[in-house]
Short mmCIF file of C-alpha atoms in Angstrom, two decimals:
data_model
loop_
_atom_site.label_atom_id
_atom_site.label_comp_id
_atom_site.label_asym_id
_atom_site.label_seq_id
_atom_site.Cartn_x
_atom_site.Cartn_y
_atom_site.Cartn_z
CA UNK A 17 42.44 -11.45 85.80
CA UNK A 18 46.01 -9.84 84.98
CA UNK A 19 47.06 -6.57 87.19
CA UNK A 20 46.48 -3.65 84.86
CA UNK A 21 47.36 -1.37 87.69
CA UNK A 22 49.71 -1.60 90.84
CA UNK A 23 50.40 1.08 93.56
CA UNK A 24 53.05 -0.20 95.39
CA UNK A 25 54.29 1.93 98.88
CA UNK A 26 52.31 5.24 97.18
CA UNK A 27 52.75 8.13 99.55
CA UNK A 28 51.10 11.53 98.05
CA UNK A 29 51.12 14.51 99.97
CA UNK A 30 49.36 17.94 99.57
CA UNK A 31 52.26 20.24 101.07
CA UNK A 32 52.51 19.08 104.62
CA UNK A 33 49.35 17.03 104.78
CA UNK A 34 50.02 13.64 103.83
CA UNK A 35 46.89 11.96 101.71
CA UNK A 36 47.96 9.05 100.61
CA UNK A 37 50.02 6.69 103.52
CA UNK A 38 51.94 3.43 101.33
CA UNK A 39 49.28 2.44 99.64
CA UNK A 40 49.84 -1.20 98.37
CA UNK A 41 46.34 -2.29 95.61
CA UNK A 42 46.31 -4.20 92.65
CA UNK A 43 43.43 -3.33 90.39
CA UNK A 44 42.71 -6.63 88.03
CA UNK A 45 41.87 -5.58 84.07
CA UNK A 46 38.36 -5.93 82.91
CA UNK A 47 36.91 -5.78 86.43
CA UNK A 48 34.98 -2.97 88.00
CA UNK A 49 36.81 -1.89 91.12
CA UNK A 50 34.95 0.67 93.67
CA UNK A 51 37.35 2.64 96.06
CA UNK A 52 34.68 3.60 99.47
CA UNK A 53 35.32 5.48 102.45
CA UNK A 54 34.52 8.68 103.63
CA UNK A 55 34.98 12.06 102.29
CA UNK A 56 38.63 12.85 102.87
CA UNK A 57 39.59 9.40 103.26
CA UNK A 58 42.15 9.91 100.10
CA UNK A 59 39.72 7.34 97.56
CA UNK A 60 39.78 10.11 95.11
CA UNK A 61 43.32 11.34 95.55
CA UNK A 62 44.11 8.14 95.24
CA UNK A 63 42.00 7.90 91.50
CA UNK A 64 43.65 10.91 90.48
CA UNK A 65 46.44 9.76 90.96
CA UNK A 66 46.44 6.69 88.83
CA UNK A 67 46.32 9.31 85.52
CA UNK A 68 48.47 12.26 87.13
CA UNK A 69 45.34 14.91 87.29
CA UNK A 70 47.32 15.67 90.91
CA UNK A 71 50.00 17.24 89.29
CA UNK A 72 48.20 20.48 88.58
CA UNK A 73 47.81 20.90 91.71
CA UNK A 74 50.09 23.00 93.56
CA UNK A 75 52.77 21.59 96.19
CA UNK A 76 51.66 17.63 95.72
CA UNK A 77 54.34 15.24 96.30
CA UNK A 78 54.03 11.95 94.92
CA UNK A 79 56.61 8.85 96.34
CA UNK A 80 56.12 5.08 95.94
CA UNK A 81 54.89 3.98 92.72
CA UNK A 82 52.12 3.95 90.25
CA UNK A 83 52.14 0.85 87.67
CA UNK A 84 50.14 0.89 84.44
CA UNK A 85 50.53 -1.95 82.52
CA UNK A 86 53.95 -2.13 84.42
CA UNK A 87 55.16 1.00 84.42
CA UNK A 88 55.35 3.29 86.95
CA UNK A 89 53.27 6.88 85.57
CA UNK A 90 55.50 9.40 87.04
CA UNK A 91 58.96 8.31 85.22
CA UNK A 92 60.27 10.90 83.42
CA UNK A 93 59.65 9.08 80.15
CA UNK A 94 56.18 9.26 80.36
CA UNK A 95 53.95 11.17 78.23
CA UNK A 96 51.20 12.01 79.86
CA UNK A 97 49.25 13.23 77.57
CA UNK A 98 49.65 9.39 76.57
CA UNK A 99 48.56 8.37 79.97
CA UNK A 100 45.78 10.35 79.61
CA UNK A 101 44.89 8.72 76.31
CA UNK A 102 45.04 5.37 77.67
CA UNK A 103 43.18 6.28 80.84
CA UNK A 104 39.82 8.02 80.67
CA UNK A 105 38.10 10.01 83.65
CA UNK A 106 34.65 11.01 83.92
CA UNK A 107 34.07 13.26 86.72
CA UNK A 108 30.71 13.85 89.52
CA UNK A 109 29.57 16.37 87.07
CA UNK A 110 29.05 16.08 83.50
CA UNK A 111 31.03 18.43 81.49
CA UNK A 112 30.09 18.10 77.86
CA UNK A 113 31.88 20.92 75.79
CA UNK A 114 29.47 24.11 74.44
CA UNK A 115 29.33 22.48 70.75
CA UNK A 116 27.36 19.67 68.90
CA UNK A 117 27.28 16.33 70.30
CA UNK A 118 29.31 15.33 67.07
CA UNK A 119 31.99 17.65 67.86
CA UNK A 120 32.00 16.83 71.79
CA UNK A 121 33.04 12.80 70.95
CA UNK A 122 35.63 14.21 67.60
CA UNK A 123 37.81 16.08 70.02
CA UNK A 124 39.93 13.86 71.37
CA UNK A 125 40.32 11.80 68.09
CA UNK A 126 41.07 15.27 66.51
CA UNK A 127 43.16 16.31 68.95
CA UNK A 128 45.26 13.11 68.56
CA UNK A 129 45.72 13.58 64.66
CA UNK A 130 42.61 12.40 63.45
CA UNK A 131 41.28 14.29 60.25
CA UNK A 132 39.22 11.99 57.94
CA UNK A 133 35.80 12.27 58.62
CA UNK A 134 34.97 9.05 57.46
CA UNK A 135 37.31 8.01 59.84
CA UNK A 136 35.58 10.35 62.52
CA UNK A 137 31.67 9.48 61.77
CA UNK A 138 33.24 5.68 62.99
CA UNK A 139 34.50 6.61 65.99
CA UNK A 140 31.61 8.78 66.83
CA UNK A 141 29.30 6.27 65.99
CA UNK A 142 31.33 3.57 67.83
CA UNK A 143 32.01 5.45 70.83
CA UNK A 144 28.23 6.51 71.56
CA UNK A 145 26.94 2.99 70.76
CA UNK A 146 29.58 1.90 73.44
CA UNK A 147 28.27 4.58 75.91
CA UNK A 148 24.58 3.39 75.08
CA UNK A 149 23.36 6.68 73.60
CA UNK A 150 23.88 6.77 69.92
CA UNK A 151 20.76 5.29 69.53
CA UNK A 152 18.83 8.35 71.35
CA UNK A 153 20.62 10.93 69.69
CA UNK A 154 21.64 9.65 66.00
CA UNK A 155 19.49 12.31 64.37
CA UNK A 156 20.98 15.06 66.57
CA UNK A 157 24.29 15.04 66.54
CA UNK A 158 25.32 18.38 65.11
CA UNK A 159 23.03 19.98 67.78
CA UNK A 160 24.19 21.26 71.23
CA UNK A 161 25.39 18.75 73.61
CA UNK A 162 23.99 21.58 76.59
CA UNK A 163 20.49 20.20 75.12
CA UNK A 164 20.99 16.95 76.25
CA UNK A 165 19.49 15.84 79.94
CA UNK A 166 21.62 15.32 82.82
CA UNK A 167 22.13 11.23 82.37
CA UNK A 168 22.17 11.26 78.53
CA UNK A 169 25.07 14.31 79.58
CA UNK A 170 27.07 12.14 81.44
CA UNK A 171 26.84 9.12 78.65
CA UNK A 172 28.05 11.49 76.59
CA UNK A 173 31.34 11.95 78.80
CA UNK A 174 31.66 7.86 78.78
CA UNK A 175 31.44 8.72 75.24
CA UNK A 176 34.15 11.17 74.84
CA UNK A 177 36.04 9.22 76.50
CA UNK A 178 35.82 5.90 74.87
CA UNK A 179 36.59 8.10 71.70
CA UNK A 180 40.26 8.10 72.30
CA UNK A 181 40.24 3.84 72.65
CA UNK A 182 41.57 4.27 76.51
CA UNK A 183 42.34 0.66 78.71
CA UNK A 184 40.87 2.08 81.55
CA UNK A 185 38.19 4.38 82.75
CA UNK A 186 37.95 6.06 85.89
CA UNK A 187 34.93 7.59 87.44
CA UNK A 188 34.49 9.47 90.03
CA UNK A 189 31.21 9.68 91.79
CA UNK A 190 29.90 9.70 88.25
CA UNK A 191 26.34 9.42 88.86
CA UNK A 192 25.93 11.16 92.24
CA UNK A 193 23.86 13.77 90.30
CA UNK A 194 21.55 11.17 88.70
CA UNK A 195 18.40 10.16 89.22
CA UNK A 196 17.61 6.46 89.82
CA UNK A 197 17.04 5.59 86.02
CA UNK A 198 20.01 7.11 84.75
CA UNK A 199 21.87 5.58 87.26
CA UNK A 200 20.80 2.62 86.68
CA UNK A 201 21.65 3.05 82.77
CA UNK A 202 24.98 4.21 83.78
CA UNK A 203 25.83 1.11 85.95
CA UNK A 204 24.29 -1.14 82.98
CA UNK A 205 27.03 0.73 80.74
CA UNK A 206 29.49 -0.19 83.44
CA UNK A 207 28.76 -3.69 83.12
CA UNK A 208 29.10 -4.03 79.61
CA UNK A 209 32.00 -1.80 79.67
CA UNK A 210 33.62 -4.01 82.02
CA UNK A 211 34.06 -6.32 78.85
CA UNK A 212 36.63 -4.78 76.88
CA UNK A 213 37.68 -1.72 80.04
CA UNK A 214 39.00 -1.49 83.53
CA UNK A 215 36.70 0.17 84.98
CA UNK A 216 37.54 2.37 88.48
CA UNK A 217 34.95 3.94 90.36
CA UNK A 218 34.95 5.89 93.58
CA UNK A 219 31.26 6.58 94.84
CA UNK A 220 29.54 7.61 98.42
CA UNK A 221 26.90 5.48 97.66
CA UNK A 222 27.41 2.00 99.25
CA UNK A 223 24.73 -0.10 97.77
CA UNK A 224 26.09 1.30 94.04
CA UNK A 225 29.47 -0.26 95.24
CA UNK A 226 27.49 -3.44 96.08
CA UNK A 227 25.86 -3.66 93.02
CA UNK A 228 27.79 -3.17 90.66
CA UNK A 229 31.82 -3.61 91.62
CA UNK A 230 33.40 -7.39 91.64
CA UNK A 231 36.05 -5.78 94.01
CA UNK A 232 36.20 -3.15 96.60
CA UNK A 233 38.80 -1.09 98.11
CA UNK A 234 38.02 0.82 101.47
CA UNK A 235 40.05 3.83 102.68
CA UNK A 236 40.14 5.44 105.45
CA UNK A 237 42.42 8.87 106.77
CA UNK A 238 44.89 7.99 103.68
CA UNK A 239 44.63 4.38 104.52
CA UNK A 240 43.85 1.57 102.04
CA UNK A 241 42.14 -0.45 105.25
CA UNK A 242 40.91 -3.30 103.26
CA UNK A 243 40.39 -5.05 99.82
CA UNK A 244 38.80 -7.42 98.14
CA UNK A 245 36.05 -9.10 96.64
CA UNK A 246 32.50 -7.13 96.92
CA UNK A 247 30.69 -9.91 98.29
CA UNK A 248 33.20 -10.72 100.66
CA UNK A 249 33.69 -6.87 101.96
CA UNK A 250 30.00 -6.19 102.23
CA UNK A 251 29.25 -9.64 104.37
CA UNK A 252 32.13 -10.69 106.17
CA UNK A 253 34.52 -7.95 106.34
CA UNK A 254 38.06 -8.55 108.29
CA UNK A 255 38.69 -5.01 109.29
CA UNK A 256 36.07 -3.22 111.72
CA UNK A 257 36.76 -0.29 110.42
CA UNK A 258 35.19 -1.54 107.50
CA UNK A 259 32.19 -3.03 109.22
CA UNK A 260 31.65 0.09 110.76
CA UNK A 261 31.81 2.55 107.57
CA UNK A 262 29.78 0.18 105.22
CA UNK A 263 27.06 -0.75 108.01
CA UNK A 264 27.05 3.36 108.27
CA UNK A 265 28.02 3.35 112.10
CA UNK A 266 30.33 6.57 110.87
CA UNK A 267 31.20 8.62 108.07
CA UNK B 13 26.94 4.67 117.51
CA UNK B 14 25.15 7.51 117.22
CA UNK B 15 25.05 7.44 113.39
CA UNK B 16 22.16 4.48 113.59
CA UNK B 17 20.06 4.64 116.58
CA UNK B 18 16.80 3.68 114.75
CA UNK B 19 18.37 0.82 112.75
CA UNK B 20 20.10 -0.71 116.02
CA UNK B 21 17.20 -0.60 117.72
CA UNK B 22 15.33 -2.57 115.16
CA UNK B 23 17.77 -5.36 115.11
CA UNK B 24 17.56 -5.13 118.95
CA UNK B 25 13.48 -6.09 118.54
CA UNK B 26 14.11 -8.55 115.70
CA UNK B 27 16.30 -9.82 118.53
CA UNK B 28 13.79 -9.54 120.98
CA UNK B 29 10.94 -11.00 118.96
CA UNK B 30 13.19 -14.11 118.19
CA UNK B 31 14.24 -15.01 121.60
CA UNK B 32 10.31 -15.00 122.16
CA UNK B 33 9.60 -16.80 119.56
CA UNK B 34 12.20 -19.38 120.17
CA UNK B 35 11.19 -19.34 124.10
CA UNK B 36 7.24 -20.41 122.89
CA UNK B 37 8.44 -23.06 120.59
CA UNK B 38 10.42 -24.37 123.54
CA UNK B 39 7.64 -23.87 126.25
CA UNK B 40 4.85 -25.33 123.52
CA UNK B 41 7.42 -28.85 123.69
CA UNK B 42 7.79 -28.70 127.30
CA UNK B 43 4.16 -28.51 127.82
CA UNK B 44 3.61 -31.54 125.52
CA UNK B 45 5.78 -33.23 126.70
CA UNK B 46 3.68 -32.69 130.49
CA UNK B 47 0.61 -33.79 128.69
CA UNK B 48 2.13 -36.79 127.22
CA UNK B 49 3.20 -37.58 130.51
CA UNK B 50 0.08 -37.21 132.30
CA UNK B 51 -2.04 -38.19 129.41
CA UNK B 52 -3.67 -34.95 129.95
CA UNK B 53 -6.35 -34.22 126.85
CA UNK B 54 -7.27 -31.15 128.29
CA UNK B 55 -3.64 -29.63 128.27
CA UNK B 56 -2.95 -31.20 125.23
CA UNK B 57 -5.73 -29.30 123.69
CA UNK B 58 -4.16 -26.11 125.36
CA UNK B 59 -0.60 -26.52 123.20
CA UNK B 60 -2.76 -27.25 120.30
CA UNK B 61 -4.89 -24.13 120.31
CA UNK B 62 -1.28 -22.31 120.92
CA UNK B 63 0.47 -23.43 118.19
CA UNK B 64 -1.37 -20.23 116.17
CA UNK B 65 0.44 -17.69 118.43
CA UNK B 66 4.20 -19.61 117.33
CA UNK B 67 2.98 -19.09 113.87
CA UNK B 68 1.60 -15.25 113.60
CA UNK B 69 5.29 -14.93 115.55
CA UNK B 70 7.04 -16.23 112.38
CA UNK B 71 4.90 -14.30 110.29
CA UNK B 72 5.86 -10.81 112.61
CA UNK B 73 9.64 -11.56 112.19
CA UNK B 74 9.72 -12.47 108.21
CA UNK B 75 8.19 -8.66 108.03
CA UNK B 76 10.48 -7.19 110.27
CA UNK B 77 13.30 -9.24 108.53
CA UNK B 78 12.21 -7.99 105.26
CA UNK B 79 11.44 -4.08 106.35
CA UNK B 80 14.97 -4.08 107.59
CA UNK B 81 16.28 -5.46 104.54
CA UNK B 82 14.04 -2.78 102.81
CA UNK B 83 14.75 0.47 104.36
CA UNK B 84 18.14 -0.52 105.63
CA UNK B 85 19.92 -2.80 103.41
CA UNK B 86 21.62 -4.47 105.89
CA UNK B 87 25.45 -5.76 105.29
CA UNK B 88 28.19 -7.21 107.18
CA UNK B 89 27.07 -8.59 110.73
CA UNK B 90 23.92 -6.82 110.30
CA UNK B 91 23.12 -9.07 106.94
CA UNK B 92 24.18 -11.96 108.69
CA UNK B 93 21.58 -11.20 111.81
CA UNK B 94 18.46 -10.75 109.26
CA UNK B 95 19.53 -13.52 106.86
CA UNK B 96 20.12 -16.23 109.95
CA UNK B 97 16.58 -14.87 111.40
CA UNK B 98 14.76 -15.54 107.90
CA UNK B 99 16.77 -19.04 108.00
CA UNK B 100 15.91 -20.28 111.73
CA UNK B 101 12.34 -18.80 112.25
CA UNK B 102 11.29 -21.42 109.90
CA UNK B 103 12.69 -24.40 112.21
CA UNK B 104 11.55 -22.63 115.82
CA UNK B 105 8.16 -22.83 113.56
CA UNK B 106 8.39 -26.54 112.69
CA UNK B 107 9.52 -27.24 116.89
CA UNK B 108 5.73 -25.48 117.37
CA UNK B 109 4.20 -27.58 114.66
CA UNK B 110 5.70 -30.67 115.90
CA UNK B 111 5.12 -29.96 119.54
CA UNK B 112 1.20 -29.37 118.85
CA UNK B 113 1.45 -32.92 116.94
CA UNK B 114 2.74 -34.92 119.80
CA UNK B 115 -0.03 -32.87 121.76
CA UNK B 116 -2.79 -34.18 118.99
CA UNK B 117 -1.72 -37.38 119.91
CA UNK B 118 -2.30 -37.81 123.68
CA UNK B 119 -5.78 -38.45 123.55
CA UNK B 120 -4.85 -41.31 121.54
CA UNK B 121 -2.73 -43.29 124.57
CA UNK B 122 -5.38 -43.74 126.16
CA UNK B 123 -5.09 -46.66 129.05
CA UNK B 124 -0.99 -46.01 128.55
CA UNK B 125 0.36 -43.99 131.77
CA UNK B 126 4.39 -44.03 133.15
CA UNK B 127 4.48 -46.61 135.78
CA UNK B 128 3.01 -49.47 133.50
CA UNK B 129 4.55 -48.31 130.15
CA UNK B 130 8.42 -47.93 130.19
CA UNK B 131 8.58 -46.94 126.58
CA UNK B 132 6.63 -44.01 127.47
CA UNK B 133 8.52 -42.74 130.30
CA UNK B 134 12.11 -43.21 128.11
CA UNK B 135 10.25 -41.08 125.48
CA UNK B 136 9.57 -37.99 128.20
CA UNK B 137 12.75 -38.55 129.08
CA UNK B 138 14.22 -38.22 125.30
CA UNK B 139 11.96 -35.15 125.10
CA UNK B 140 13.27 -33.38 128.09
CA UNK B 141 16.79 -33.55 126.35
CA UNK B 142 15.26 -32.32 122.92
CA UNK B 143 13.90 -29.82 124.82
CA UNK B 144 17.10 -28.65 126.59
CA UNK B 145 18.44 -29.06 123.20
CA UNK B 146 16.04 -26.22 122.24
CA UNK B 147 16.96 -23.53 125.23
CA UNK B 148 20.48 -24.08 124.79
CA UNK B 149 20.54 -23.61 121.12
CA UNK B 150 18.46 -20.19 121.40
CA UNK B 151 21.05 -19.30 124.18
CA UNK B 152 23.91 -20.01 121.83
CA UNK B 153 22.55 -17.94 118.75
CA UNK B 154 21.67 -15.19 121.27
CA UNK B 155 24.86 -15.01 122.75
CA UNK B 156 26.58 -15.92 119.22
CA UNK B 157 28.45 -18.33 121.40
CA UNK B 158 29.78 -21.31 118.63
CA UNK B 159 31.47 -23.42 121.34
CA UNK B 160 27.87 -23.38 122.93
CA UNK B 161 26.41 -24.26 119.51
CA UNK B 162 29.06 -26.88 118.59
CA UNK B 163 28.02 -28.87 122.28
CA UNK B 164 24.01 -28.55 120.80
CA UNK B 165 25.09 -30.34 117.76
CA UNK B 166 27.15 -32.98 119.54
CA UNK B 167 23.95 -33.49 121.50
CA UNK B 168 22.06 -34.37 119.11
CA UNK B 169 23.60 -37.95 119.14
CA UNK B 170 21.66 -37.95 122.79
CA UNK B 171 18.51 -37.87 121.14
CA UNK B 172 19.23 -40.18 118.01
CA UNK B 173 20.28 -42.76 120.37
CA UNK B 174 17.10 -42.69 122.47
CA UNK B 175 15.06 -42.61 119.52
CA UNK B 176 16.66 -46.28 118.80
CA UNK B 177 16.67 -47.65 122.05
CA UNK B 178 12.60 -46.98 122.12
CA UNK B 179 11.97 -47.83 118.59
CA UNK B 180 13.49 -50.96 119.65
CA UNK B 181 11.28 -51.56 122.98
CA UNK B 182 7.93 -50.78 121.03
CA UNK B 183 9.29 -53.44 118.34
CA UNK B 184 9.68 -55.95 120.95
CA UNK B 185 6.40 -54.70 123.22
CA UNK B 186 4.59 -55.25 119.74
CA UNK B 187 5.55 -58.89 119.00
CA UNK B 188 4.79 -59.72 122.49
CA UNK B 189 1.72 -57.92 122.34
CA UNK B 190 -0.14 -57.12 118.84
CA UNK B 191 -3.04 -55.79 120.23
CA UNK B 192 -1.19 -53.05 121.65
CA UNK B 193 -0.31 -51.76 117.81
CA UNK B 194 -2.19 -48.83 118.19
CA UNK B 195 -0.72 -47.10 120.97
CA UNK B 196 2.81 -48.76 119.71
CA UNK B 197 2.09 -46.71 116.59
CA UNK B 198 1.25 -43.86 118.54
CA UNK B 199 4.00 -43.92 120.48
CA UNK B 200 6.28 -44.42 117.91
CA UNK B 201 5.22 -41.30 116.00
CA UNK B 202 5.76 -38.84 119.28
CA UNK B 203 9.49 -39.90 119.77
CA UNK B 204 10.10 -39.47 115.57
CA UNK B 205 8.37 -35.95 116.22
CA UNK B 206 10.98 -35.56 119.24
CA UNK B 207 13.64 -36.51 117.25
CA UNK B 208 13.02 -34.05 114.46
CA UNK B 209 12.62 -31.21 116.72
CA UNK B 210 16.07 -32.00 118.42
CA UNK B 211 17.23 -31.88 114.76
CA UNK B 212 15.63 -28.48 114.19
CA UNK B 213 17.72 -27.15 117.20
CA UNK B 214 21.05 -28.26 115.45
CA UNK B 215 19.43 -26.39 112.39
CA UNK B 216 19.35 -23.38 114.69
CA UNK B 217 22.70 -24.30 116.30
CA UNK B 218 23.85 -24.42 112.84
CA UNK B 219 23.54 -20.60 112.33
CA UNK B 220 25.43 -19.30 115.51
CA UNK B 221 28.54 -19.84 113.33
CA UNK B 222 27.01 -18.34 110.42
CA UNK B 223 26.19 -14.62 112.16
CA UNK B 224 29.70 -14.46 113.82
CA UNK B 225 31.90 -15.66 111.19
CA UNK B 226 29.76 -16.13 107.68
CA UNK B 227 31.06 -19.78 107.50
CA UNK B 228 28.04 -22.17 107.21
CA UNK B 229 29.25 -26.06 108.57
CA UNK B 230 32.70 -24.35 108.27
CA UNK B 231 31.97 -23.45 104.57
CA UNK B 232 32.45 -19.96 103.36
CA UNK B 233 28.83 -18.68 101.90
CA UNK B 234 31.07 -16.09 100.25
#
């Protein structure tokens, strides 16, 4: 698979403490790649990095580069509301906005100039079908997305998301809240997602990393330690380090 | 360490419970290979009747193979331990199985002792080195030692070789003697149950590289 996204010698630093330390990875398109390692390892810096959420906040330094699709996301020339576009996040907690589920998935297609609502019903439609939940709330959709339970919730960000027609989603510990059956629905969606997305996840929970990712990226204190396939990381690991965080001997 | 003091300690009893395991399947051999020598029935008998114990071992270890990969979900080396336990219980079983058939067959011999049979002596002989074969492949996948392993497997041409040379001396004792077919027969079948059980320690030698490195005959399983 073709490099969708490169960090090449990334340094990122939150005023004097350094969270990122030359990160070199090449995430392949149309694969699901899982960034693991322990909390404050830099896995989710490192994810927010790839569609600029660090730059709101305060005293982050960025050096090295970030490559989508070949070019590096912090030149001056690009948009970023573009980048944002063309890379989707879904975050630990579901967010849906206080309107109807209609509304929540029309926003970002609004936003970007869309009017026609023929044009809108379309995307709606398309965009929960490709989250897997248009079929459980089709006769809903100008109620309240706040009705909706935690995992259909957190569909309905993969939704919102999709809505917009990004190359890439990121996720970040995006079904940490779930119970086992959402989750499960969730990583389903992942796989089929995985057909016409990149898909980036960063999760605690090793056996979802297992399941789920064809390659893995561990991190540790800013490091990227070790990459590679899934199989390959979780049974014969080169790095230690890495045998010792996955086999839960710390973290 | 600290993080996993249950968990280790498992794997330290699968350990445990394999090196026993391993240690009857080599002791049940040893012993039939003293009644085959002695044409003793009565300890023959004894490594039949013990062949259950090597068997409700294998059964102990597949459930504390699979309750580890249960509740723990084992990866990296820790995978590898389970998964190569699952693989090699099953031969240490067959060594038990085959070491209680040589046994059933001692009652069989008969007349046939050492001094006036030299087929029989040659095959005690090619069971002592299956049997070392046995001990020193259990050492190696204790120790996770694959030079240790690599010398088991080179061994194994020890045992092959014997198993010709006596094929060939019943062959001849049979056309000089076909009266003698029976205990020829007999005879025959111990040192093919001999040579399987040196095979099932290279099956078990076969592993040590497996745990340490997750090559399998210098294949990557993943």
């Amino acid at each position: 698979m073709p490099t969708i996204i490169e960090a090449k010698n990334l340094d990122l630093w939150y005023g004097q403490k350094q969270a990122l330390k030359k990160i070199n990875l090449e995430i392949p398109e149309r694969q699901i790649t899982a960034l693991i390692g322990p909390s404050g390892c830099g896995k989710s810096t490192f994810l927010r990095t790839i569609d600029r959420m660090n730059d709101l906040v305060p005293g982050v330094r960025v050096e090295g580069q970030m490559l989508y699709a070949g070019e590096d996301v912090y030149s001056p020339s690009v948009d970023v509301t573009w980048l944002r576009r063309k890379i989707g996040m879904v975050f630990q907690k579901a967010n849906p906005f206080p309107m109807s589920i209609y509304d929540n998935i029309a926003y970002g297609p609004r936003i970007h100039g869309t009017r026609k609502k023929s044009e809108l019903d379309e995307i709606v439609e398309k965009s929960l079908r490709g989250a897997a939940l248009w079929d459980e709330v089709k006769d809903r959709l100008k109620k309240s997305a706040m009705g909706l339970s935690g995992g259909q919730q957190q569909r309905l960000c993969i939704a919102r998301a999709l809505a917009v027609q990004p190359d890439v989603l990121l996720m970040d510990e995006s079904t940490s809240a779930l119970d086992p059956g959402s989750t499960m629905r969730i990583e389903e969606l992942m796989r089929e997602l995985k057909k016409d997305y990149t898909v980036v996840i960063v999760t605690h929970n090793m056996q979802q990393a297992a399941r789920i990712s064809d390659r893995t990226a561990f991190f540790l204190l800013g490091e990227m330690v070790e990459v590679g396939p899934t199989d390959k990381i979780f049974s014969t690991p080169e790095d230690k380090r890495t045998e010792d965080y996955i086999s839960g001997r710390f973290g | 360490m600290s993080n996993r003091k249950y968990y280790d300690s498992e794997l330290e009893a699968l350990n445990t419970a394999l090196i026993e395991m391993g240690q009857a399947a080599a002791d049940a051999v040893e012993n039939a290979l003293q009644a085959l020598c002695a044409v003793d029935t009565a300890a023959a008998a004894e490594v039949v009747k013990g062949d259950t114990r090597i068997n409700h071992m294998e059964r102990d270890i597949e459930h504390r193979c699979m309750t580890l990969l249960l509740r723990q979900q084992p990866v990296a080396s820790d995978l590898r331990q389970v998964t190569a336990a699952l693989k090699v219980i099953t031969d240490l079983e067959r060594i038990g199985d085959h070491a209680a058939d040589i046994a059933e067959i001692v009652p069989h011999l008969g007349r046939m002792n050492q001094s006036s049979e030299p087929a029989l002596n040659e095959a005690v002989q090619m069971g002592r080195n299956a049997h070392q074969m046995i001990l020193n492949a259990l050492d190696a996948f204790v120790r996770q030692d694959e030079a240790a392993a690599r010398e088991v497997i080179a061994s194994d041409d020890v045992v092959d070789d014997a198993f010709d040379a006596i094929k060939r001396m019943l062959g001849q004792k049979l056309a000089h003697d076909p009266d003698e077919v029976d205990s020829v027969m007999d005879l025959l079948i111990v040192i093919k149950y001999l040579e399987r059980i040196a095979d099932h320690s290279v099956n078990l030698a076969e592993w040590v590289q497996f745990v340490r490195t997750g090559k399998y005959k210098n294949e990557d399983i993943f």
